[in-house]
PDB file of N, CA, C and O in Angstrom:
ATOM      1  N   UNK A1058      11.262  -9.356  13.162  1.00 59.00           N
ATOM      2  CA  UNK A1058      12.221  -8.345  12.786  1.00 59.00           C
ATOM      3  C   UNK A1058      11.690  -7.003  13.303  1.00 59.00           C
ATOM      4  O   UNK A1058      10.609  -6.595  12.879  1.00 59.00           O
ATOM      5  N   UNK A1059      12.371  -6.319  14.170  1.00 69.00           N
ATOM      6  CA  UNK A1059      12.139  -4.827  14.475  1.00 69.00           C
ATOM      7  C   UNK A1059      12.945  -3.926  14.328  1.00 69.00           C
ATOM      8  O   UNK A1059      14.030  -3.694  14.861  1.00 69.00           O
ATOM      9  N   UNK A1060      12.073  -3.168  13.192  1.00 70.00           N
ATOM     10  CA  UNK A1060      13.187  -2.044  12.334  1.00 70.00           C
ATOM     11  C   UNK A1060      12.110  -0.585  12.911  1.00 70.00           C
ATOM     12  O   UNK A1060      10.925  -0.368  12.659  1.00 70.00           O
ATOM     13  N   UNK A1061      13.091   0.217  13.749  1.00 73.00           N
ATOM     14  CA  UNK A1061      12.013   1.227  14.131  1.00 73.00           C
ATOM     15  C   UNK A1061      12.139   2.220  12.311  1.00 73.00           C
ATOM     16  O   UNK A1061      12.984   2.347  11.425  1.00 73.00           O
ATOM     17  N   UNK A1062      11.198   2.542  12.496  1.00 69.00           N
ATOM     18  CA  UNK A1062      10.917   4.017  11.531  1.00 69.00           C
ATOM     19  C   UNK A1062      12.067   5.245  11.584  1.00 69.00           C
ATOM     20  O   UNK A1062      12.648   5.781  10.640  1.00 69.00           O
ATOM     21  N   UNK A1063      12.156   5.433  12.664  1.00 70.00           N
ATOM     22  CA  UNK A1063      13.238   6.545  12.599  1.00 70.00           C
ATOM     23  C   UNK A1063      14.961   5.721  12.097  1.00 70.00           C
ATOM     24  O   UNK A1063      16.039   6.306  11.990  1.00 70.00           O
ATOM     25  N   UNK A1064      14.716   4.467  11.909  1.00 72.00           N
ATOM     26  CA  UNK A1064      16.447   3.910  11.520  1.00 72.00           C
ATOM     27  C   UNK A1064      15.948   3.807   9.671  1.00 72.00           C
ATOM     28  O   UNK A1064      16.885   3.911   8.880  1.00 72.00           O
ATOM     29  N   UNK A1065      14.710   3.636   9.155  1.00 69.00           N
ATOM     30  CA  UNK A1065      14.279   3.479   7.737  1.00 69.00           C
ATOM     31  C   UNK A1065      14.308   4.565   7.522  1.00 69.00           C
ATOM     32  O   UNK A1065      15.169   4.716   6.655  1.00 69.00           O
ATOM     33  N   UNK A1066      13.611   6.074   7.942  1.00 67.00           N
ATOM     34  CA  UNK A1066      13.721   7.399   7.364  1.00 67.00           C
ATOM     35  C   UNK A1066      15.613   7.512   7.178  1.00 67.00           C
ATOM     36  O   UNK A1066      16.130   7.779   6.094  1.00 67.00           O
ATOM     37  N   UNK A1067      16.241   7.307   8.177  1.00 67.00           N
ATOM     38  CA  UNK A1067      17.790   7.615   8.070  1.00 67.00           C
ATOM     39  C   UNK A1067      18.763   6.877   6.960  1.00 67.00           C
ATOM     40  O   UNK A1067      19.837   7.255   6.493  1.00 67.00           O
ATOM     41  N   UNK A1068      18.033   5.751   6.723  1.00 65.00           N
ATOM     42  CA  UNK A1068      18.319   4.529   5.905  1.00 65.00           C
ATOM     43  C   UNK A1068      18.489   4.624   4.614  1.00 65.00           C
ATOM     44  O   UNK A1068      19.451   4.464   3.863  1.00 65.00           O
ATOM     45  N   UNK A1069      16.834   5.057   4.418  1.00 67.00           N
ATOM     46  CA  UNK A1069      16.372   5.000   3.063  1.00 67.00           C
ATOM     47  C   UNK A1069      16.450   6.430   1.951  1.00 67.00           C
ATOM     48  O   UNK A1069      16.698   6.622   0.761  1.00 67.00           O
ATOM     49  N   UNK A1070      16.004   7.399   3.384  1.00 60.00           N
ATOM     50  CA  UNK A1070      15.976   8.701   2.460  1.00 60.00           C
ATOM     51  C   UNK A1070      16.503   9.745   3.261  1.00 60.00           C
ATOM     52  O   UNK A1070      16.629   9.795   4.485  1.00 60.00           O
ATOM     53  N   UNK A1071      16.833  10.689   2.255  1.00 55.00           N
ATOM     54  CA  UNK A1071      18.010  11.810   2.252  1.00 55.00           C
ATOM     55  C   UNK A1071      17.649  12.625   3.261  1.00 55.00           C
ATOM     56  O   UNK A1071      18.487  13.016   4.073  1.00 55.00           O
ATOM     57  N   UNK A1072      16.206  13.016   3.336  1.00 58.00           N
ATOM     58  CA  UNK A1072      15.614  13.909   4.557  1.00 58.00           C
ATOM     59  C   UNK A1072      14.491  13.382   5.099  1.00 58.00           C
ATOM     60  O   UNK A1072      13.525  13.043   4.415  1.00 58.00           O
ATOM     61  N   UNK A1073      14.550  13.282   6.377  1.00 56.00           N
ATOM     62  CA  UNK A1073      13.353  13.044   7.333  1.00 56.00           C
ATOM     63  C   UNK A1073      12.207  13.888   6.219  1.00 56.00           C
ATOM     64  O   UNK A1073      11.716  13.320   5.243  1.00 56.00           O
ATOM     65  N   UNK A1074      12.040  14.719   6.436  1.00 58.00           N
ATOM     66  CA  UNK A1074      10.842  15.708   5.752  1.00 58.00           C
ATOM     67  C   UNK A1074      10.104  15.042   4.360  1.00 58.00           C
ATOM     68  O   UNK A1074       8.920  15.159   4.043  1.00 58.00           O
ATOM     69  N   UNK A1075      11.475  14.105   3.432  1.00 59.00           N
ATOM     70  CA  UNK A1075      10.575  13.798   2.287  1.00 59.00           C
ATOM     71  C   UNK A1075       9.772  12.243   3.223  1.00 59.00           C
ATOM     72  O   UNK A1075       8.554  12.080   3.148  1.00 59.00           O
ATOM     73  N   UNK A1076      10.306  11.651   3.708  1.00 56.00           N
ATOM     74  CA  UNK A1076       9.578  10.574   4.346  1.00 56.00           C
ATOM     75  C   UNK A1076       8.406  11.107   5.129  1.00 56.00           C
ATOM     76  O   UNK A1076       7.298  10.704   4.776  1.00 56.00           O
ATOM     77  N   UNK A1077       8.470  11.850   6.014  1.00 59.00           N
ATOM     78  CA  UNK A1077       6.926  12.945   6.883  1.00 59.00           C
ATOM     79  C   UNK A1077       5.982  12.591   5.437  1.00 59.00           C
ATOM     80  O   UNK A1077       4.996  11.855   5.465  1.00 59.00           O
ATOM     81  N   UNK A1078       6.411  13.155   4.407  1.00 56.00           N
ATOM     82  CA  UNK A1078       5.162  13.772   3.719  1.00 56.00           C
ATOM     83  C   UNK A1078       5.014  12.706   3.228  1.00 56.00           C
ATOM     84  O   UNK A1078       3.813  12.474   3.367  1.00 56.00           O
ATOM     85  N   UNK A1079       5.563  11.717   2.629  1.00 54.00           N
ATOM     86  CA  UNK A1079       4.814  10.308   2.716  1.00 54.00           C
ATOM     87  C   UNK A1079       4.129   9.285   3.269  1.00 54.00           C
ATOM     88  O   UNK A1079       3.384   8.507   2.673  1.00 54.00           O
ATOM     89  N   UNK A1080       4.475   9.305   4.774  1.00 57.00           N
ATOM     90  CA  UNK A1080       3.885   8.934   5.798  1.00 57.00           C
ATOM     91  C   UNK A1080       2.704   9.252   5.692  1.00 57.00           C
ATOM     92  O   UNK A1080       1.878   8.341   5.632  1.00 57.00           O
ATOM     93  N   UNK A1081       2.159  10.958   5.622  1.00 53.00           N
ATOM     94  CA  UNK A1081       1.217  11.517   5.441  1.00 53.00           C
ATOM     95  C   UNK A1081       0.430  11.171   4.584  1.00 53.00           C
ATOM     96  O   UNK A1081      -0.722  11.442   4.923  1.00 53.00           O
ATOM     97  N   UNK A1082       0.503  10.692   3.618  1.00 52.00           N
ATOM     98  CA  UNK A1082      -0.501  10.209   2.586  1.00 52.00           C
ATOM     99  C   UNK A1082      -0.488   8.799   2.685  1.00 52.00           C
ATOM    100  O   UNK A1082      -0.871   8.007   1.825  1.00 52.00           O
ATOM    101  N   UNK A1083       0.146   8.459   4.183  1.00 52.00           N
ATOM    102  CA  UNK A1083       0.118   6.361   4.091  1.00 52.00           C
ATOM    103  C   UNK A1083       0.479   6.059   2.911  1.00 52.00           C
ATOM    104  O   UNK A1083      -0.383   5.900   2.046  1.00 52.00           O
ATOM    105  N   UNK A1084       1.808   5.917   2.629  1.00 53.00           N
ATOM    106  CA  UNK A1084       2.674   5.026   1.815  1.00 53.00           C
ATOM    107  C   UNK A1084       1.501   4.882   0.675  1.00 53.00           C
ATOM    108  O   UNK A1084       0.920   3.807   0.520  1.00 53.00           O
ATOM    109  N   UNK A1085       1.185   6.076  -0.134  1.00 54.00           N
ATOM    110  CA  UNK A1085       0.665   5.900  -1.020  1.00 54.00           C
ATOM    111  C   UNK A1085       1.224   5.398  -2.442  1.00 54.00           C
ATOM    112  O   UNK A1085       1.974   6.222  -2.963  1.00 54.00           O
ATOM    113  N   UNK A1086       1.052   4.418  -3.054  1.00 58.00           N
ATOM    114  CA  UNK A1086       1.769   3.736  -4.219  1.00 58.00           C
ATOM    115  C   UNK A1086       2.614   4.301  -4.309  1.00 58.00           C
ATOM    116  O   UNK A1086       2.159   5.421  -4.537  1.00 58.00           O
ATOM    117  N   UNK A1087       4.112   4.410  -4.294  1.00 77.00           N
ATOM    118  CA  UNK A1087       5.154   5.359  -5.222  1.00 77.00           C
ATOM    119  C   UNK A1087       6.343   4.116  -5.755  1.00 77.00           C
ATOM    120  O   UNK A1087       7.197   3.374  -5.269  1.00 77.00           O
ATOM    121  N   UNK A1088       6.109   4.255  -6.272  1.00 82.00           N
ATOM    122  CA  UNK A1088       7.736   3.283  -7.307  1.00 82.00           C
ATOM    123  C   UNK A1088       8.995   3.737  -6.611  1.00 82.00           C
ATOM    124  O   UNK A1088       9.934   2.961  -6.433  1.00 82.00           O
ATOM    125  N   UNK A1089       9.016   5.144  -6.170  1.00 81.00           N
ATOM    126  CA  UNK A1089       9.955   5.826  -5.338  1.00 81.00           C
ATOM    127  C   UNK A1089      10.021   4.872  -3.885  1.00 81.00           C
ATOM    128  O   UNK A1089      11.073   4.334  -3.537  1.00 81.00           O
ATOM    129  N   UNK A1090       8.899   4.765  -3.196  1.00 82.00           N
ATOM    130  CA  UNK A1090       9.360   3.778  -2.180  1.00 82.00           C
ATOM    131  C   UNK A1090       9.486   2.262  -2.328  1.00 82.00           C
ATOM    132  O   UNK A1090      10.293   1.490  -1.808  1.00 82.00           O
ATOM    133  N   UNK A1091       8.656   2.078  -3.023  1.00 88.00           N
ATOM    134  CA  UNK A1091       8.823   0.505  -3.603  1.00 88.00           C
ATOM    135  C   UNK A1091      10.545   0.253  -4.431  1.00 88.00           C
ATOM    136  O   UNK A1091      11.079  -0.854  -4.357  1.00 88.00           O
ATOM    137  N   UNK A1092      10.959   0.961  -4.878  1.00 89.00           N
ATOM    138  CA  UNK A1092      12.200   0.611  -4.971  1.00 89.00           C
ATOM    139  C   UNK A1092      13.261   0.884  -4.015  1.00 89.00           C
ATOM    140  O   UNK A1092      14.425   0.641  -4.334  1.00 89.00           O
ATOM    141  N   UNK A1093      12.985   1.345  -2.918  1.00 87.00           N
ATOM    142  CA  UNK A1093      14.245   1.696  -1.458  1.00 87.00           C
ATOM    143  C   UNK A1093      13.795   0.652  -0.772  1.00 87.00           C
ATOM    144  O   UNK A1093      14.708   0.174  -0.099  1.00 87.00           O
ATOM    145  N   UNK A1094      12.442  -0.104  -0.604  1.00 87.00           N
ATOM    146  CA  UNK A1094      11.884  -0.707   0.286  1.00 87.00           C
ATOM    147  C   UNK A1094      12.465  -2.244  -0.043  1.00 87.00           C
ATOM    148  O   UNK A1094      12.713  -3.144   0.759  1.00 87.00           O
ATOM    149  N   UNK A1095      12.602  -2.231  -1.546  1.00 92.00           N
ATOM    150  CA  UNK A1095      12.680  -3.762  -2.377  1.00 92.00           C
ATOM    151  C   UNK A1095      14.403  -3.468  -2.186  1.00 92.00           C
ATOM    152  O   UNK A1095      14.824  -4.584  -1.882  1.00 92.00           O
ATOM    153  N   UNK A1096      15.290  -2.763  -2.207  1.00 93.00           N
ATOM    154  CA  UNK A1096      16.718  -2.793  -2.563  1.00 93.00           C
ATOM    155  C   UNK A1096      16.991  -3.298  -0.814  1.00 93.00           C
ATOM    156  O   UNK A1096      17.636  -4.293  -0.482  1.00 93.00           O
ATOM    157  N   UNK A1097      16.389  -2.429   0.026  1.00 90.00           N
ATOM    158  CA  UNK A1097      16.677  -2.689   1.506  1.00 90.00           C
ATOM    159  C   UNK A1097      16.490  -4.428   2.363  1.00 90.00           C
ATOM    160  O   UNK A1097      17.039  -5.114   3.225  1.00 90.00           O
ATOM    161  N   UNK A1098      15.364  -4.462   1.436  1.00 91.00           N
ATOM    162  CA  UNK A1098      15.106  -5.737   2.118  1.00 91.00           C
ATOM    163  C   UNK A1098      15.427  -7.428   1.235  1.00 91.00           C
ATOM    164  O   UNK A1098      15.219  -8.610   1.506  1.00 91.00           O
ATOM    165  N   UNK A1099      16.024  -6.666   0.108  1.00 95.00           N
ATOM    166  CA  UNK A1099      16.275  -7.720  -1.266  1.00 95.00           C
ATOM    167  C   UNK A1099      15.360  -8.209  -1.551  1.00 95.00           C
ATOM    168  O   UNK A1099      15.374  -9.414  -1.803  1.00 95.00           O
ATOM    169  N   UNK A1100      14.537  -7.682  -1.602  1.00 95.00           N
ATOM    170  CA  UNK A1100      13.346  -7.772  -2.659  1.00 95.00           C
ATOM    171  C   UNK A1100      13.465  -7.891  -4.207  1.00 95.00           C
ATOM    172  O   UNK A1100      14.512  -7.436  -4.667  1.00 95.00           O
ATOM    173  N   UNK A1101      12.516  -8.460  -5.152  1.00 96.00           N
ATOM    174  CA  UNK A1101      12.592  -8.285  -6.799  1.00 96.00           C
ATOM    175  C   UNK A1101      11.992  -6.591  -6.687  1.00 96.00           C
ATOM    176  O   UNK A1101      11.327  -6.155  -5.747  1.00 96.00           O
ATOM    177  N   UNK A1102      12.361  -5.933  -7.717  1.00 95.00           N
ATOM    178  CA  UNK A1102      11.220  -4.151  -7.421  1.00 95.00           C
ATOM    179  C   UNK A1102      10.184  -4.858  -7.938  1.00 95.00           C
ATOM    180  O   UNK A1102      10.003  -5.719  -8.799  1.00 95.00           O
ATOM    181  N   UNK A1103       9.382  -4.054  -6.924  1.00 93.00           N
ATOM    182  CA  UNK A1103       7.689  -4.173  -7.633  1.00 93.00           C
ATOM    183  C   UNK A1103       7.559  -4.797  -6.387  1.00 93.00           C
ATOM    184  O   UNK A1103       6.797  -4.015  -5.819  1.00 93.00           O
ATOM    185  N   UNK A1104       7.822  -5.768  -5.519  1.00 94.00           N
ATOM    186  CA  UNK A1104       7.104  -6.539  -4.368  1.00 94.00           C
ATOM    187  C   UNK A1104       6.543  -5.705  -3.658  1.00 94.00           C
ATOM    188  O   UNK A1104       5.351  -5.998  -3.561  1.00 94.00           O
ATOM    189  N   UNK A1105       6.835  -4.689  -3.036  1.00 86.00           N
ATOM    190  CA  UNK A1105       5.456  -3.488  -2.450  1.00 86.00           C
ATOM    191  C   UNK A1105       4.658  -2.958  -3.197  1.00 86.00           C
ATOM    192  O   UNK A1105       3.661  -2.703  -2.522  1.00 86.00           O
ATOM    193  N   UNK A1106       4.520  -2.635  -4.234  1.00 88.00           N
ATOM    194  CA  UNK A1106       3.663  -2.116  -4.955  1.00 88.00           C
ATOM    195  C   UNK A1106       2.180  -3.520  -5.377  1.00 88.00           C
ATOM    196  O   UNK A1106       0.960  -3.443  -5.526  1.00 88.00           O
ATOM    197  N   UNK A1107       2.747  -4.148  -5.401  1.00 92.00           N
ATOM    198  CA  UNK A1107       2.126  -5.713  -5.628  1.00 92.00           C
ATOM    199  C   UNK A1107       1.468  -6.333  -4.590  1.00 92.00           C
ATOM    200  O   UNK A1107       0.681  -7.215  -4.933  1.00 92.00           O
ATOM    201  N   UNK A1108       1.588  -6.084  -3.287  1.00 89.00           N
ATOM    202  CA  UNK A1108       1.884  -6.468  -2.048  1.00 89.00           C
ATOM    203  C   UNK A1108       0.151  -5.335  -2.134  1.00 89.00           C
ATOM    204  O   UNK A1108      -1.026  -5.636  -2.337  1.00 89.00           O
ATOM    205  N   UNK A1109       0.947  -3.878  -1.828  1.00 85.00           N
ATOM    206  CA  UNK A1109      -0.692  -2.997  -2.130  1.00 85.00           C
ATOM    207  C   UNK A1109      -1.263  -3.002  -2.329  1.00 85.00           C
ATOM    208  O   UNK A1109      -2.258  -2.565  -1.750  1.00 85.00           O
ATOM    209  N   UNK A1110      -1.133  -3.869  -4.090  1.00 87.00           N
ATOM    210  CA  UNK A1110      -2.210  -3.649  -4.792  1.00 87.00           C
ATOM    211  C   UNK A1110      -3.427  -5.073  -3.865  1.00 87.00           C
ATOM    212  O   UNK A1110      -4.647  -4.919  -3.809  1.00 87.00           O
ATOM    213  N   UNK A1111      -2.917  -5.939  -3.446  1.00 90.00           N
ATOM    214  CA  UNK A1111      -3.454  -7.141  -3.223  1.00 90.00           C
ATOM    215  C   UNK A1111      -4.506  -6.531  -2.042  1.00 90.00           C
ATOM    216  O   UNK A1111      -5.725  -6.675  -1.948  1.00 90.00           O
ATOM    217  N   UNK A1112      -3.522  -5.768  -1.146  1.00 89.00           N
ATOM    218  CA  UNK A1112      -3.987  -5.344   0.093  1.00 89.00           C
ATOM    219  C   UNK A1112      -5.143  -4.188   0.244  1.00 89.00           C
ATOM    220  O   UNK A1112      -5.725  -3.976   1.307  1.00 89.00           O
ATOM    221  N   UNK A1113      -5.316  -3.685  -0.611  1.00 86.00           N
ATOM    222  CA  UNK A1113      -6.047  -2.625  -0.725  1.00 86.00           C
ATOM    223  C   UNK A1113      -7.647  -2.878  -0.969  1.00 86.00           C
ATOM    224  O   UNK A1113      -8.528  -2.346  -0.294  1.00 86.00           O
ATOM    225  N   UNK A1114      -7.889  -3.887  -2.177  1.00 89.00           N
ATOM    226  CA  UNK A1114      -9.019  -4.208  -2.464  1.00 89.00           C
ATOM    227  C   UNK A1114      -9.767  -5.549  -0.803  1.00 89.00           C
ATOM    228  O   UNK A1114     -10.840  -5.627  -0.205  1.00 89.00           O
ATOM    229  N   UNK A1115      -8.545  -6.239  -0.730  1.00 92.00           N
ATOM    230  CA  UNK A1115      -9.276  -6.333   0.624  1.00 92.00           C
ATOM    231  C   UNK A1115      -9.925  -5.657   1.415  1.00 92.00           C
ATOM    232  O   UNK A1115     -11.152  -5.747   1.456  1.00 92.00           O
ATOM    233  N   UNK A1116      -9.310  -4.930   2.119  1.00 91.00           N
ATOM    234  CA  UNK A1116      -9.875  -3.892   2.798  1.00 91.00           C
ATOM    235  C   UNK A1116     -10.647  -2.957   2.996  1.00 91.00           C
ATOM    236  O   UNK A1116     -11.152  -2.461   4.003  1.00 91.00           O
ATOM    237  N   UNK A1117     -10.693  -2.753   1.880  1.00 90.00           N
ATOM    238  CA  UNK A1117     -12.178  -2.188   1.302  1.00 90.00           C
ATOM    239  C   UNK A1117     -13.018  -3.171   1.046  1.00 90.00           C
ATOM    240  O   UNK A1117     -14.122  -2.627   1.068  1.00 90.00           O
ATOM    241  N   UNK A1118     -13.170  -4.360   0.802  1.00 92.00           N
ATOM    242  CA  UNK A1118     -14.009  -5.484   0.588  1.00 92.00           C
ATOM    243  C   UNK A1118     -14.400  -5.561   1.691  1.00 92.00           C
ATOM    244  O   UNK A1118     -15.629  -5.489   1.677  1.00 92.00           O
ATOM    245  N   UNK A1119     -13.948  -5.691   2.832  1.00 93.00           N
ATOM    246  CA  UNK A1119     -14.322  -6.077   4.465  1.00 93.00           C
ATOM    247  C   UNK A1119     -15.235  -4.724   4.876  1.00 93.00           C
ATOM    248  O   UNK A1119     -16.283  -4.848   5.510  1.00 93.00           O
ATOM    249  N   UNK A1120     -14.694  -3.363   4.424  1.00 91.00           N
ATOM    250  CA  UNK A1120     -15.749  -2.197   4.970  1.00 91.00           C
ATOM    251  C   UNK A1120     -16.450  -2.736   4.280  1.00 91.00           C
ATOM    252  O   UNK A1120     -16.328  -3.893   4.683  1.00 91.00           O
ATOM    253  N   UNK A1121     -17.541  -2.776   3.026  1.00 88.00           N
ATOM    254  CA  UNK A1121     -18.080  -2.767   1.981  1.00 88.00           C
ATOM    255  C   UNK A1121     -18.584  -3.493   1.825  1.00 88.00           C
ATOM    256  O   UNK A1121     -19.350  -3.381   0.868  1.00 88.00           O
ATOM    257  N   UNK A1122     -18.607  -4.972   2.679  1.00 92.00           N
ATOM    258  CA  UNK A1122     -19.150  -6.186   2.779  1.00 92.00           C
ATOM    259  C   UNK A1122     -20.737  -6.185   3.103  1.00 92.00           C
ATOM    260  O   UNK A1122     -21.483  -6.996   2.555  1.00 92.00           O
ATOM    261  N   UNK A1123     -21.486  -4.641   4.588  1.00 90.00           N
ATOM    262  CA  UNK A1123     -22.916  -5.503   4.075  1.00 90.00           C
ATOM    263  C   UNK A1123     -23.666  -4.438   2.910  1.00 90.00           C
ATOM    264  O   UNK A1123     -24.895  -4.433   2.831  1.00 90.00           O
ATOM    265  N   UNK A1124     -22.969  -3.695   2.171  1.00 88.00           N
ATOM    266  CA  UNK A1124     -23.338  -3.096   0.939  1.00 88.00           C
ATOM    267  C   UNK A1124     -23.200  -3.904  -0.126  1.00 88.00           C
ATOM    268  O   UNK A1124     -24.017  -3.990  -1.043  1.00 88.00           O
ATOM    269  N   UNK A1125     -22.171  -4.511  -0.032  1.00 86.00           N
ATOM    270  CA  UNK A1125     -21.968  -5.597  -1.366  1.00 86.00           C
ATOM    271  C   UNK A1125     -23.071  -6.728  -1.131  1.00 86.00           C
ATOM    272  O   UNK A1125     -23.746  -7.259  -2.012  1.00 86.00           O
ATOM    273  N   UNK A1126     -23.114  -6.994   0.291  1.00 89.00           N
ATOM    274  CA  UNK A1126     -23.817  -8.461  -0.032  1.00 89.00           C
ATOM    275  C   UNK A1126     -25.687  -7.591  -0.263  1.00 89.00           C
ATOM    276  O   UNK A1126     -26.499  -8.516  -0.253  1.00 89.00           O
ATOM    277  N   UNK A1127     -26.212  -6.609  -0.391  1.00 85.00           N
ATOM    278  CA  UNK A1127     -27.385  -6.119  -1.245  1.00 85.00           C
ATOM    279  C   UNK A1127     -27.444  -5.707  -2.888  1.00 85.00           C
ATOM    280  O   UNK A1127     -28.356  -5.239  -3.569  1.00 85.00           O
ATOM    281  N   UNK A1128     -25.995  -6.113  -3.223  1.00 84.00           N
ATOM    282  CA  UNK A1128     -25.926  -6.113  -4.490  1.00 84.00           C
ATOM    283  C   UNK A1128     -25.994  -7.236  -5.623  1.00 84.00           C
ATOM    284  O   UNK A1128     -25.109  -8.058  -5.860  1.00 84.00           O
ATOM    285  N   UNK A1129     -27.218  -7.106  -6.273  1.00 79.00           N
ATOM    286  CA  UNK A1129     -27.731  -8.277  -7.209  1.00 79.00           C
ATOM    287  C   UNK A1129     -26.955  -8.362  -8.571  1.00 79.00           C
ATOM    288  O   UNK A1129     -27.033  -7.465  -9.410  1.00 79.00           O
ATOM    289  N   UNK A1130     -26.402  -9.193  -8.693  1.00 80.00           N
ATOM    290  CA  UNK A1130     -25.696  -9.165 -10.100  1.00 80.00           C
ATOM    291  C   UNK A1130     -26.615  -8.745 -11.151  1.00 80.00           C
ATOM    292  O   UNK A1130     -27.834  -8.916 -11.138  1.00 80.00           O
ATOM    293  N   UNK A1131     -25.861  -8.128 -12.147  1.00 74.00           N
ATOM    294  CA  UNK A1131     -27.075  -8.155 -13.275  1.00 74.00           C
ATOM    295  C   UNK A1131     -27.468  -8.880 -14.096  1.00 74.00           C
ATOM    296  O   UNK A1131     -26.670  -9.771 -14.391  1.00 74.00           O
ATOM    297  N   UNK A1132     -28.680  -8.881 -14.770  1.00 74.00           N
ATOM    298  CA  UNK A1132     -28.729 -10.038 -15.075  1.00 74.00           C
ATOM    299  C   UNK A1132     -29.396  -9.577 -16.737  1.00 74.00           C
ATOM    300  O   UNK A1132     -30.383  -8.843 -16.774  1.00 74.00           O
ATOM    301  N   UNK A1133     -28.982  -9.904 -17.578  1.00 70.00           N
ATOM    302  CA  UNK A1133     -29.158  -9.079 -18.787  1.00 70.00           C
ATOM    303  C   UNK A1133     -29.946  -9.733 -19.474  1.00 70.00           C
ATOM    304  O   UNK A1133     -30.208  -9.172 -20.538  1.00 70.00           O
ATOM    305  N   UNK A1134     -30.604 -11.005 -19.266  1.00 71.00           N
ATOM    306  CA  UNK A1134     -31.537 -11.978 -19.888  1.00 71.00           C
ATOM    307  C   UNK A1134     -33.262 -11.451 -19.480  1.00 71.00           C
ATOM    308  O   UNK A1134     -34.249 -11.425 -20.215  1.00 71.00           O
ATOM    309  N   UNK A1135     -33.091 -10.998 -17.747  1.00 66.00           N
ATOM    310  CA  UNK A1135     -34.285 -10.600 -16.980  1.00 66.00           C
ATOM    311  C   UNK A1135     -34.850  -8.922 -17.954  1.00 66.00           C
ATOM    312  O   UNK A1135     -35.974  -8.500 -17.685  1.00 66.00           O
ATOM    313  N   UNK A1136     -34.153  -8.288 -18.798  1.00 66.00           N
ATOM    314  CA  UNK A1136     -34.391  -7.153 -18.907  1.00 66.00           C
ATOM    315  C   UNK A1136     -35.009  -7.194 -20.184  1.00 66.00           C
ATOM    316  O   UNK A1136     -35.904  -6.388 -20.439  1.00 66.00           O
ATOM    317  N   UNK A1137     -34.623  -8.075 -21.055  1.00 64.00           N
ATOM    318  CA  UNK A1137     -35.496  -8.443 -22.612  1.00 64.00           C
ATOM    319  C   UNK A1137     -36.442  -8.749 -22.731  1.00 64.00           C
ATOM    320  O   UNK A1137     -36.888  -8.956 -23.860  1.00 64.00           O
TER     321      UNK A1137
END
C-alpha cells in the first residue's frame, strides 16, 4: 500500500502545520493521531498507540543490548 504523506496530512488533518509539528516530535504517542490513524485505516482505537508501545522498548533494547548484557541481576540472597 502507498499512501504518500502529503495525501494523510490533507486526509487526516485540518492544517498541514498541525501535522509539521507532529512529524517533528516523530509521531509522539497522541490519542489525537491514534484515533485519525485507526478511523482511516479501520482500525479498533488504540491499535497505534499499542503498536508503539510494543515498538519502542524494542528499539531501545537493540541500542542497549551490549550495556544490558553487563548487567547482573540482583541477587538479594548474595547480600545477607
Amino acid at each position: 500500500m502507498a499512501i504518500s504523506l502529503k495525501f494523510l496530512v490533507r486526509y487526516l488533518y485540518s492544517t498541514q502545520n498541525r501535522y509539521l509539528i507532529q512529524y517533528q516530535i516523530q509521531f509522539h504517542r497522541s490519542t489525537d493521531s491514534d484515533l485519525r490513524f485507526c478511523r482511516f485505516f479501520g482500525l479498533t482505537d488504540g491499535y497505534w498507540l499499542r503498536a508503539q508501545e510494543a515498538y519502542d522498548p524494542e528499539i531501545t533494547r537493540r541500542k542497549l543490548a551490549p550495556e544490558l548484557k553487563r548487567i547482573r541481576p540482583f541477587n538479594q540472597a548474595a547480600c545477607l
